[in-house]
């Protein structure tokens, strides 16, 4: 676990031009969410403008849409924001709200890349950290920035003869 924490801390360090995007993927029950939240707490000093946790409900019957996710992220910074229904317009507002800020955002429980892609940063959004936690091993989270896939090691259940 210490190696995983160290590696994720390195991947999410702010700096440079643009955002650090990291995907944490692996089988269910490995502690991906706990790892992501633990690392976020350790990085709070590096992201003074905020830390957000967005559950995308990817394992449920009603996963969060890109528009719903964008609206939740926007209203976290501007509760009075006028929110259009269209994803491109929401993306524009989202990028304006977070532009130049150092924010760490965990998007948890993602089902598919189409759910996450509109939520990823643009180059103008500053040195934010983005941790996407998927609920399965293989998901398409292509990104315009550095994308590192960090997989939790698979655990083999121990068996006991009875």
Short mmCIF file of N, CA and C in Angstrom, two decimals:
data_model
loop_
_atom_site.label_atom_id
_atom_site.label_comp_id
_atom_site.label_asym_id
_atom_site.label_seq_id
_atom_site.Cartn_x
_atom_site.Cartn_y
_atom_site.Cartn_z
N UNK A 1 0.83 -1.20 0.00
CA UNK A 1 0.00 0.00 0.00
C UNK A 1 0.87 1.26 0.00
N UNK A 2 1.97 1.23 0.73
CA UNK A 2 2.83 2.42 0.80
C UNK A 2 3.36 2.77 -0.58
N UNK A 3 3.69 1.77 -1.39
CA UNK A 3 4.17 2.03 -2.75
C UNK A 3 3.09 2.68 -3.59
N UNK A 4 1.85 2.22 -3.44
CA UNK A 4 0.73 2.78 -4.20
C UNK A 4 0.50 4.24 -3.80
N UNK A 5 0.54 4.52 -2.52
CA UNK A 5 0.35 5.89 -2.04
C UNK A 5 1.45 6.79 -2.59
N UNK A 6 2.70 6.34 -2.48
CA UNK A 6 3.83 7.13 -2.98
C UNK A 6 3.69 7.40 -4.47
N UNK A 7 3.35 6.38 -5.23
CA UNK A 7 3.23 6.54 -6.68
C UNK A 7 2.10 7.51 -7.04
N UNK A 8 0.96 7.38 -6.38
CA UNK A 8 -0.16 8.27 -6.67
C UNK A 8 0.14 9.70 -6.24
N UNK A 9 0.84 9.87 -5.13
CA UNK A 9 1.27 11.21 -4.70
C UNK A 9 2.15 11.86 -5.77
N UNK A 10 3.06 11.09 -6.33
CA UNK A 10 3.94 11.60 -7.38
C UNK A 10 3.14 11.98 -8.62
N UNK A 11 2.21 11.15 -9.02
CA UNK A 11 1.45 11.39 -10.24
C UNK A 11 0.54 12.60 -10.15
N UNK A 12 0.08 12.92 -8.95
CA UNK A 12 -0.87 14.02 -8.79
C UNK A 12 -0.24 15.33 -8.33
N UNK A 13 1.07 15.39 -8.24
CA UNK A 13 1.73 16.62 -7.82
C UNK A 13 1.41 17.73 -8.81
N UNK A 14 1.00 18.89 -8.31
CA UNK A 14 0.74 20.01 -9.22
C UNK A 14 2.05 20.57 -9.75
N UNK A 15 1.94 21.27 -10.85
CA UNK A 15 3.12 21.89 -11.42
C UNK A 15 3.10 21.78 -12.93
N UNK A 16 3.99 22.49 -13.55
CA UNK A 16 4.05 22.45 -14.99
C UNK A 16 2.88 23.20 -15.59
N UNK A 17 2.70 22.99 -16.87
CA UNK A 17 1.61 23.64 -17.59
C UNK A 17 0.50 22.63 -17.82
N UNK A 18 -0.58 22.78 -17.13
CA UNK A 18 -1.70 21.89 -17.32
C UNK A 18 -1.93 21.00 -16.13
N UNK A 19 -2.85 20.11 -16.30
CA UNK A 19 -3.30 19.26 -15.21
C UNK A 19 -2.60 17.91 -15.22
N UNK A 20 -2.59 17.30 -14.08
CA UNK A 20 -2.10 15.94 -13.94
C UNK A 20 -3.33 15.04 -13.85
N UNK A 21 -3.48 14.16 -14.80
CA UNK A 21 -4.65 13.28 -14.83
C UNK A 21 -4.18 11.86 -14.55
N UNK A 22 -4.76 11.24 -13.57
CA UNK A 22 -4.37 9.90 -13.17
C UNK A 22 -5.60 9.02 -13.05
N UNK A 23 -5.51 7.85 -13.62
CA UNK A 23 -6.61 6.88 -13.50
C UNK A 23 -6.19 5.79 -12.53
N UNK A 24 -7.05 5.47 -11.60
CA UNK A 24 -6.83 4.37 -10.66
C UNK A 24 -7.83 3.29 -11.05
N UNK A 25 -7.32 2.17 -11.50
CA UNK A 25 -8.21 1.11 -12.00
C UNK A 25 -7.83 -0.21 -11.38
N UNK A 26 -8.78 -1.11 -11.30
CA UNK A 26 -8.54 -2.44 -10.76
C UNK A 26 -9.86 -3.11 -10.44
N UNK A 27 -9.74 -4.32 -9.96
CA UNK A 27 -10.93 -5.09 -9.62
C UNK A 27 -11.66 -4.48 -8.43
N UNK A 28 -12.92 -4.80 -8.31
CA UNK A 28 -13.74 -4.31 -7.20
C UNK A 28 -13.18 -4.80 -5.87
N UNK A 29 -13.29 -3.96 -4.87
CA UNK A 29 -12.92 -4.36 -3.52
C UNK A 29 -11.45 -4.20 -3.17
N UNK A 30 -10.66 -3.61 -4.05
CA UNK A 30 -9.23 -3.45 -3.78
C UNK A 30 -8.90 -2.20 -2.97
N UNK A 31 -9.85 -1.31 -2.80
CA UNK A 31 -9.61 -0.11 -2.04
C UNK A 31 -9.18 1.08 -2.87
N UNK A 32 -9.63 1.13 -4.12
CA UNK A 32 -9.26 2.23 -5.02
C UNK A 32 -9.79 3.56 -4.50
N UNK A 33 -11.01 3.59 -4.04
CA UNK A 33 -11.59 4.83 -3.53
C UNK A 33 -10.86 5.26 -2.26
N UNK A 34 -10.63 4.34 -1.35
CA UNK A 34 -9.93 4.67 -0.11
C UNK A 34 -8.53 5.20 -0.40
N UNK A 35 -7.84 4.58 -1.35
CA UNK A 35 -6.51 5.04 -1.74
C UNK A 35 -6.58 6.47 -2.29
N UNK A 36 -7.53 6.72 -3.18
CA UNK A 36 -7.67 8.04 -3.79
C UNK A 36 -7.98 9.11 -2.75
N UNK A 37 -8.87 8.83 -1.85
CA UNK A 37 -9.24 9.81 -0.81
C UNK A 37 -8.08 10.02 0.15
N UNK A 38 -7.40 8.97 0.51
CA UNK A 38 -6.23 9.08 1.40
C UNK A 38 -5.17 10.00 0.79
N UNK A 39 -4.88 9.78 -0.48
CA UNK A 39 -3.88 10.61 -1.17
C UNK A 39 -4.38 12.05 -1.29
N UNK A 40 -5.65 12.24 -1.56
CA UNK A 40 -6.21 13.60 -1.65
C UNK A 40 -6.01 14.35 -0.34
N UNK A 41 -6.23 13.69 0.78
CA UNK A 41 -6.02 14.34 2.08
C UNK A 41 -4.55 14.74 2.26
N UNK A 42 -3.67 13.89 1.80
CA UNK A 42 -2.23 14.19 1.93
C UNK A 42 -1.79 15.33 1.02
N UNK A 43 -2.54 15.58 -0.05
CA UNK A 43 -2.18 16.62 -1.01
C UNK A 43 -2.93 17.93 -0.81
N UNK A 44 -3.70 18.05 0.25
CA UNK A 44 -4.55 19.23 0.38
C UNK A 44 -3.77 20.54 0.39
N UNK A 45 -2.56 20.56 0.88
CA UNK A 45 -1.75 21.78 0.88
C UNK A 45 -1.38 22.21 -0.54
N UNK A 46 -1.20 21.25 -1.44
CA UNK A 46 -0.82 21.57 -2.83
C UNK A 46 -2.00 22.04 -3.67
N UNK A 47 -3.21 21.84 -3.18
CA UNK A 47 -4.42 22.23 -3.92
C UNK A 47 -5.27 23.15 -3.03
N UNK A 48 -4.77 24.38 -2.80
CA UNK A 48 -5.42 25.27 -1.84
C UNK A 48 -6.78 25.80 -2.28
N UNK A 49 -7.10 25.69 -3.56
CA UNK A 49 -8.38 26.23 -4.03
C UNK A 49 -9.53 25.24 -3.90
N UNK A 50 -9.23 24.03 -3.47
CA UNK A 50 -10.30 23.08 -3.22
C UNK A 50 -9.99 21.66 -3.59
N UNK A 51 -10.78 20.77 -3.01
CA UNK A 51 -10.76 19.35 -3.31
C UNK A 51 -12.21 18.91 -3.40
N UNK A 52 -12.53 18.24 -4.51
CA UNK A 52 -13.90 17.80 -4.73
C UNK A 52 -13.94 16.30 -4.96
N UNK A 53 -15.01 15.68 -4.52
CA UNK A 53 -15.24 14.26 -4.74
C UNK A 53 -16.56 14.13 -5.47
N UNK A 54 -16.54 13.54 -6.65
CA UNK A 54 -17.74 13.37 -7.46
C UNK A 54 -17.97 11.89 -7.71
N UNK A 55 -19.02 11.33 -7.11
CA UNK A 55 -19.39 9.94 -7.35
C UNK A 55 -20.21 9.87 -8.62
N UNK A 56 -19.68 9.21 -9.63
CA UNK A 56 -20.36 9.10 -10.92
C UNK A 56 -21.36 7.95 -10.97
N UNK A 57 -21.50 7.20 -9.88
CA UNK A 57 -22.51 6.15 -9.75
C UNK A 57 -22.47 5.14 -10.90
N UNK A 58 -21.27 4.81 -11.35
CA UNK A 58 -21.12 3.92 -12.49
C UNK A 58 -21.58 2.50 -12.29
N UNK A 59 -21.68 2.05 -11.06
CA UNK A 59 -22.14 0.69 -10.82
C UNK A 59 -23.64 0.63 -10.57
N UNK A 60 -24.28 1.77 -10.49
CA UNK A 60 -25.72 1.80 -10.21
C UNK A 60 -26.57 1.78 -11.47
N UNK A 61 -27.87 1.84 -11.27
CA UNK A 61 -28.82 1.84 -12.38
C UNK A 61 -28.92 3.19 -13.07
N UNK A 62 -28.52 4.26 -12.38
CA UNK A 62 -28.63 5.60 -12.95
C UNK A 62 -27.30 6.34 -12.80
N UNK A 63 -26.31 6.01 -13.64
CA UNK A 63 -25.04 6.71 -13.53
C UNK A 63 -25.19 8.20 -13.83
N UNK A 64 -24.34 9.00 -13.23
CA UNK A 64 -24.34 10.44 -13.43
C UNK A 64 -23.92 10.73 -14.86
N UNK A 65 -24.68 11.56 -15.54
CA UNK A 65 -24.34 11.94 -16.91
C UNK A 65 -23.25 13.01 -16.87
N UNK A 66 -22.65 13.26 -18.03
CA UNK A 66 -21.63 14.31 -18.11
C UNK A 66 -22.24 15.65 -17.72
N UNK A 67 -23.44 15.94 -18.18
CA UNK A 67 -24.09 17.21 -17.85
C UNK A 67 -24.34 17.33 -16.34
N UNK A 68 -24.80 16.26 -15.72
CA UNK A 68 -25.04 16.29 -14.28
C UNK A 68 -23.73 16.46 -13.51
N UNK A 69 -22.69 15.78 -13.94
CA UNK A 69 -21.39 15.89 -13.28
C UNK A 69 -20.83 17.30 -13.39
N UNK A 70 -20.90 17.87 -14.59
CA UNK A 70 -20.43 19.24 -14.78
C UNK A 70 -21.22 20.22 -13.91
N UNK A 71 -22.53 20.05 -13.86
CA UNK A 71 -23.36 20.93 -13.04
C UNK A 71 -22.97 20.85 -11.57
N UNK A 72 -22.71 19.66 -11.08
CA UNK A 72 -22.33 19.50 -9.67
C UNK A 72 -20.98 20.16 -9.39
N UNK A 73 -20.03 20.00 -10.31
CA UNK A 73 -18.72 20.61 -10.11
C UNK A 73 -18.80 22.13 -10.18
N UNK A 74 -19.58 22.65 -11.11
CA UNK A 74 -19.73 24.10 -11.24
C UNK A 74 -20.35 24.68 -9.98
N UNK A 75 -21.44 24.08 -9.51
CA UNK A 75 -22.14 24.64 -8.35
C UNK A 75 -21.35 24.48 -7.06
N UNK A 76 -20.36 23.61 -7.05
CA UNK A 76 -19.48 23.52 -5.87
C UNK A 76 -18.69 24.81 -5.70
N UNK A 77 -18.37 25.48 -6.82
CA UNK A 77 -17.62 26.72 -6.77
C UNK A 77 -18.51 27.95 -6.91
N UNK A 78 -19.65 27.79 -7.54
CA UNK A 78 -20.54 28.92 -7.76
C UNK A 78 -21.99 28.43 -7.66
N UNK A 79 -22.51 28.35 -6.43
CA UNK A 79 -23.86 27.83 -6.23
C UNK A 79 -24.94 28.60 -6.98
N UNK A 80 -24.70 29.85 -7.31
CA UNK A 80 -25.71 30.67 -7.99
C UNK A 80 -25.56 30.65 -9.51
N UNK A 81 -24.69 29.81 -10.03
CA UNK A 81 -24.44 29.78 -11.48
C UNK A 81 -25.69 29.39 -12.25
N UNK A 82 -25.92 30.08 -13.37
CA UNK A 82 -26.99 29.71 -14.29
C UNK A 82 -26.46 28.56 -15.14
N UNK A 83 -27.15 27.43 -15.11
CA UNK A 83 -26.65 26.23 -15.77
C UNK A 83 -27.48 25.88 -16.99
N UNK A 84 -26.87 25.95 -18.17
CA UNK A 84 -27.56 25.51 -19.38
C UNK A 84 -27.64 23.98 -19.40
N UNK A 85 -28.42 23.43 -20.29
CA UNK A 85 -28.58 21.98 -20.36
C UNK A 85 -27.53 21.31 -21.23
N UNK A 86 -26.92 22.03 -22.15
CA UNK A 86 -26.01 21.44 -23.12
C UNK A 86 -24.61 21.26 -22.53
N UNK A 87 -24.00 20.11 -22.81
CA UNK A 87 -22.67 19.79 -22.29
C UNK A 87 -21.62 20.81 -22.74
N UNK A 88 -21.54 21.20 -24.01
CA UNK A 88 -20.50 22.16 -24.40
C UNK A 88 -20.61 23.49 -23.63
N UNK A 89 -21.81 23.97 -23.40
CA UNK A 89 -21.99 25.22 -22.65
C UNK A 89 -21.59 25.02 -21.19
N UNK A 90 -21.92 23.87 -20.62
CA UNK A 90 -21.52 23.57 -19.25
C UNK A 90 -20.00 23.46 -19.15
N UNK A 91 -19.36 22.86 -20.15
CA UNK A 91 -17.91 22.76 -20.14
C UNK A 91 -17.26 24.14 -20.14
N UNK A 92 -17.81 25.05 -20.89
CA UNK A 92 -17.28 26.40 -20.94
C UNK A 92 -17.35 27.07 -19.57
N UNK A 93 -18.48 26.93 -18.90
CA UNK A 93 -18.65 27.51 -17.56
C UNK A 93 -17.70 26.83 -16.58
N UNK A 94 -17.61 25.52 -16.66
CA UNK A 94 -16.73 24.73 -15.80
C UNK A 94 -15.29 25.20 -15.93
N UNK A 95 -14.84 25.35 -17.15
CA UNK A 95 -13.46 25.79 -17.39
C UNK A 95 -13.23 27.21 -16.90
N UNK A 96 -14.25 28.06 -17.04
CA UNK A 96 -14.13 29.43 -16.53
C UNK A 96 -14.06 29.45 -15.01
N UNK A 97 -14.89 28.65 -14.37
CA UNK A 97 -14.92 28.60 -12.90
C UNK A 97 -13.60 28.11 -12.33
N UNK A 98 -12.99 27.11 -12.98
CA UNK A 98 -11.78 26.52 -12.43
C UNK A 98 -10.50 27.06 -13.03
N UNK A 99 -10.60 27.92 -14.03
CA UNK A 99 -9.42 28.46 -14.70
C UNK A 99 -8.46 29.11 -13.72
N UNK A 100 -7.20 28.69 -13.77
CA UNK A 100 -6.18 29.26 -12.92
C UNK A 100 -6.18 28.79 -11.49
N UNK A 101 -7.11 27.96 -11.11
CA UNK A 101 -7.18 27.46 -9.74
C UNK A 101 -6.42 26.15 -9.61
N UNK A 102 -5.94 25.90 -8.41
CA UNK A 102 -5.31 24.61 -8.11
C UNK A 102 -6.30 23.79 -7.29
N UNK A 103 -6.93 22.85 -7.97
CA UNK A 103 -8.01 22.06 -7.39
C UNK A 103 -7.73 20.58 -7.65
N UNK A 104 -8.03 19.75 -6.68
CA UNK A 104 -7.94 18.31 -6.86
C UNK A 104 -9.36 17.77 -6.94
N UNK A 105 -9.65 17.06 -8.00
CA UNK A 105 -10.99 16.51 -8.19
C UNK A 105 -10.89 15.01 -8.36
N UNK A 106 -11.59 14.28 -7.52
CA UNK A 106 -11.68 12.83 -7.65
C UNK A 106 -13.03 12.52 -8.28
N UNK A 107 -12.97 11.85 -9.39
CA UNK A 107 -14.19 11.36 -10.04
C UNK A 107 -14.23 9.88 -9.79
N UNK A 108 -15.13 9.46 -8.96
CA UNK A 108 -15.16 8.09 -8.48
C UNK A 108 -16.24 7.28 -9.19
N UNK A 109 -15.97 5.99 -9.33
CA UNK A 109 -16.99 5.06 -9.77
C UNK A 109 -17.46 5.35 -11.20
N UNK A 110 -16.50 5.59 -12.07
CA UNK A 110 -16.83 5.88 -13.47
C UNK A 110 -17.17 4.59 -14.22
N UNK A 111 -18.16 4.66 -15.06
CA UNK A 111 -18.58 3.50 -15.84
C UNK A 111 -17.86 3.44 -17.18
N UNK A 112 -17.74 4.58 -17.86
CA UNK A 112 -17.16 4.58 -19.20
C UNK A 112 -16.52 5.92 -19.51
N UNK A 113 -15.70 5.93 -20.53
CA UNK A 113 -14.99 7.13 -20.92
C UNK A 113 -15.89 8.28 -21.29
N UNK A 114 -17.03 8.00 -21.94
CA UNK A 114 -17.96 9.07 -22.33
C UNK A 114 -18.52 9.81 -21.12
N UNK A 115 -18.54 9.15 -19.99
CA UNK A 115 -19.02 9.77 -18.76
C UNK A 115 -17.97 10.71 -18.18
N UNK A 116 -16.69 10.42 -18.41
CA UNK A 116 -15.59 11.16 -17.81
C UNK A 116 -15.01 12.21 -18.74
N UNK A 117 -14.91 11.92 -20.02
CA UNK A 117 -14.20 12.78 -20.96
C UNK A 117 -14.62 14.25 -20.90
N UNK A 118 -15.91 14.58 -20.86
CA UNK A 118 -16.29 16.01 -20.79
C UNK A 118 -15.87 16.68 -19.48
N UNK A 119 -15.56 15.89 -18.47
CA UNK A 119 -15.18 16.43 -17.16
C UNK A 119 -13.68 16.68 -17.04
N UNK A 120 -12.91 16.28 -18.04
CA UNK A 120 -11.46 16.45 -17.98
C UNK A 120 -11.10 17.90 -18.29
N UNK A 121 -9.96 18.32 -17.80
CA UNK A 121 -9.57 19.73 -17.93
C UNK A 121 -9.07 20.11 -19.31
N UNK A 122 -9.06 21.40 -19.55
CA UNK A 122 -8.42 21.95 -20.74
C UNK A 122 -7.09 22.54 -20.31
N UNK A 123 -6.26 22.91 -21.26
CA UNK A 123 -4.95 23.47 -20.94
C UNK A 123 -5.05 24.76 -20.13
N UNK A 124 -6.13 25.50 -20.29
CA UNK A 124 -6.28 26.79 -19.61
C UNK A 124 -6.71 26.67 -18.16
N UNK A 125 -6.92 25.47 -17.69
CA UNK A 125 -7.47 25.31 -16.34
C UNK A 125 -6.42 25.31 -15.23
N UNK A 126 -5.18 25.55 -15.53
CA UNK A 126 -4.18 25.63 -14.48
C UNK A 126 -3.64 24.27 -14.09
N UNK A 127 -2.92 24.24 -12.99
CA UNK A 127 -2.27 23.00 -12.56
C UNK A 127 -3.12 22.29 -11.53
N UNK A 128 -4.20 21.73 -11.99
CA UNK A 128 -5.09 20.98 -11.11
C UNK A 128 -4.76 19.50 -11.19
N UNK A 129 -5.22 18.75 -10.21
CA UNK A 129 -5.06 17.31 -10.21
C UNK A 129 -6.41 16.65 -10.44
N UNK A 130 -6.41 15.63 -11.25
CA UNK A 130 -7.64 14.93 -11.58
C UNK A 130 -7.40 13.45 -11.39
N UNK A 131 -8.12 12.86 -10.49
CA UNK A 131 -8.00 11.43 -10.24
C UNK A 131 -9.31 10.79 -10.64
N UNK A 132 -9.25 9.90 -11.62
CA UNK A 132 -10.45 9.21 -12.09
C UNK A 132 -10.38 7.79 -11.57
N UNK A 133 -11.35 7.40 -10.77
CA UNK A 133 -11.37 6.06 -10.21
C UNK A 133 -12.44 5.27 -10.93
N UNK A 134 -12.02 4.23 -11.60
CA UNK A 134 -12.93 3.39 -12.38
C UNK A 134 -13.35 2.18 -11.56
N UNK A 135 -14.52 1.63 -11.87
CA UNK A 135 -14.95 0.45 -11.13
C UNK A 135 -14.55 -0.85 -11.81
N UNK A 136 -13.84 -0.78 -12.92
CA UNK A 136 -13.37 -2.02 -13.53
C UNK A 136 -11.99 -1.83 -14.12
N UNK A 137 -11.42 -2.90 -14.60
CA UNK A 137 -10.05 -2.87 -15.08
C UNK A 137 -9.88 -2.10 -16.38
N UNK A 138 -10.77 -2.25 -17.31
CA UNK A 138 -10.56 -1.69 -18.65
C UNK A 138 -11.60 -0.62 -18.93
N UNK A 139 -11.16 0.62 -19.00
CA UNK A 139 -12.03 1.73 -19.35
C UNK A 139 -11.26 2.68 -20.25
N UNK A 140 -11.95 3.35 -21.13
CA UNK A 140 -11.31 4.30 -22.04
C UNK A 140 -11.36 5.68 -21.43
N UNK A 141 -10.26 6.08 -20.80
CA UNK A 141 -10.15 7.41 -20.24
C UNK A 141 -9.02 8.15 -20.93
N UNK A 142 -9.10 8.26 -22.25
CA UNK A 142 -8.07 9.00 -22.97
C UNK A 142 -8.14 10.45 -22.53
N UNK A 143 -7.00 11.11 -22.50
CA UNK A 143 -6.96 12.46 -21.97
C UNK A 143 -5.97 13.31 -22.75
N UNK A 144 -6.22 14.62 -22.78
CA UNK A 144 -5.34 15.51 -23.51
C UNK A 144 -4.01 15.77 -22.80
N UNK A 145 -3.88 15.39 -21.58
CA UNK A 145 -2.66 15.61 -20.79
C UNK A 145 -2.04 14.27 -20.45
N UNK A 146 -1.07 14.38 -19.60
CA UNK A 146 -0.36 13.20 -19.12
C UNK A 146 -1.37 12.26 -18.46
N UNK A 147 -1.43 11.07 -18.91
CA UNK A 147 -2.36 10.09 -18.36
C UNK A 147 -1.55 8.90 -17.87
N UNK A 148 -1.59 8.64 -16.60
CA UNK A 148 -0.88 7.50 -16.02
C UNK A 148 -1.91 6.56 -15.43
N UNK A 149 -1.84 5.31 -15.79
CA UNK A 149 -2.76 4.33 -15.23
C UNK A 149 -2.05 3.66 -14.07
N UNK A 150 -2.64 3.74 -12.93
CA UNK A 150 -2.08 3.20 -11.70
C UNK A 150 -3.00 2.09 -11.25
N UNK A 151 -2.55 0.87 -11.33
CA UNK A 151 -3.40 -0.26 -10.98
C UNK A 151 -3.04 -0.79 -9.60
N UNK A 152 -4.05 -0.99 -8.80
CA UNK A 152 -3.83 -1.62 -7.51
C UNK A 152 -3.51 -3.08 -7.75
N UNK A 153 -2.60 -3.67 -6.98
CA UNK A 153 -2.26 -5.07 -7.23
C UNK A 153 -3.44 -5.97 -6.96
N UNK A 154 -3.56 -7.02 -7.75
CA UNK A 154 -4.67 -7.94 -7.54
C UNK A 154 -4.38 -8.76 -6.29
N UNK A 155 -5.40 -9.00 -5.54
CA UNK A 155 -5.28 -9.81 -4.33
C UNK A 155 -5.78 -11.21 -4.66
N UNK A 156 -5.08 -12.16 -4.19
CA UNK A 156 -5.54 -13.54 -4.35
C UNK A 156 -6.17 -13.96 -3.02
N UNK A 157 -7.40 -14.42 -3.08
CA UNK A 157 -8.03 -14.82 -1.82
C UNK A 157 -7.29 -16.01 -1.22
N UNK A 158 -7.15 -15.97 0.07
CA UNK A 158 -6.49 -17.10 0.72
C UNK A 158 -7.52 -18.19 0.95
N UNK A 159 -7.07 -19.42 0.77
CA UNK A 159 -7.96 -20.56 0.95
C UNK A 159 -7.52 -21.33 2.18
N UNK A 160 -8.45 -21.92 2.83
CA UNK A 160 -8.14 -22.69 4.02
C UNK A 160 -8.86 -24.02 3.90
N UNK A 161 -8.13 -25.11 4.10
CA UNK A 161 -8.72 -26.45 4.03
C UNK A 161 -9.48 -26.72 5.33
N UNK A 162 -10.74 -27.13 5.16
CA UNK A 162 -11.51 -27.48 6.36
C UNK A 162 -12.04 -28.89 6.26
#
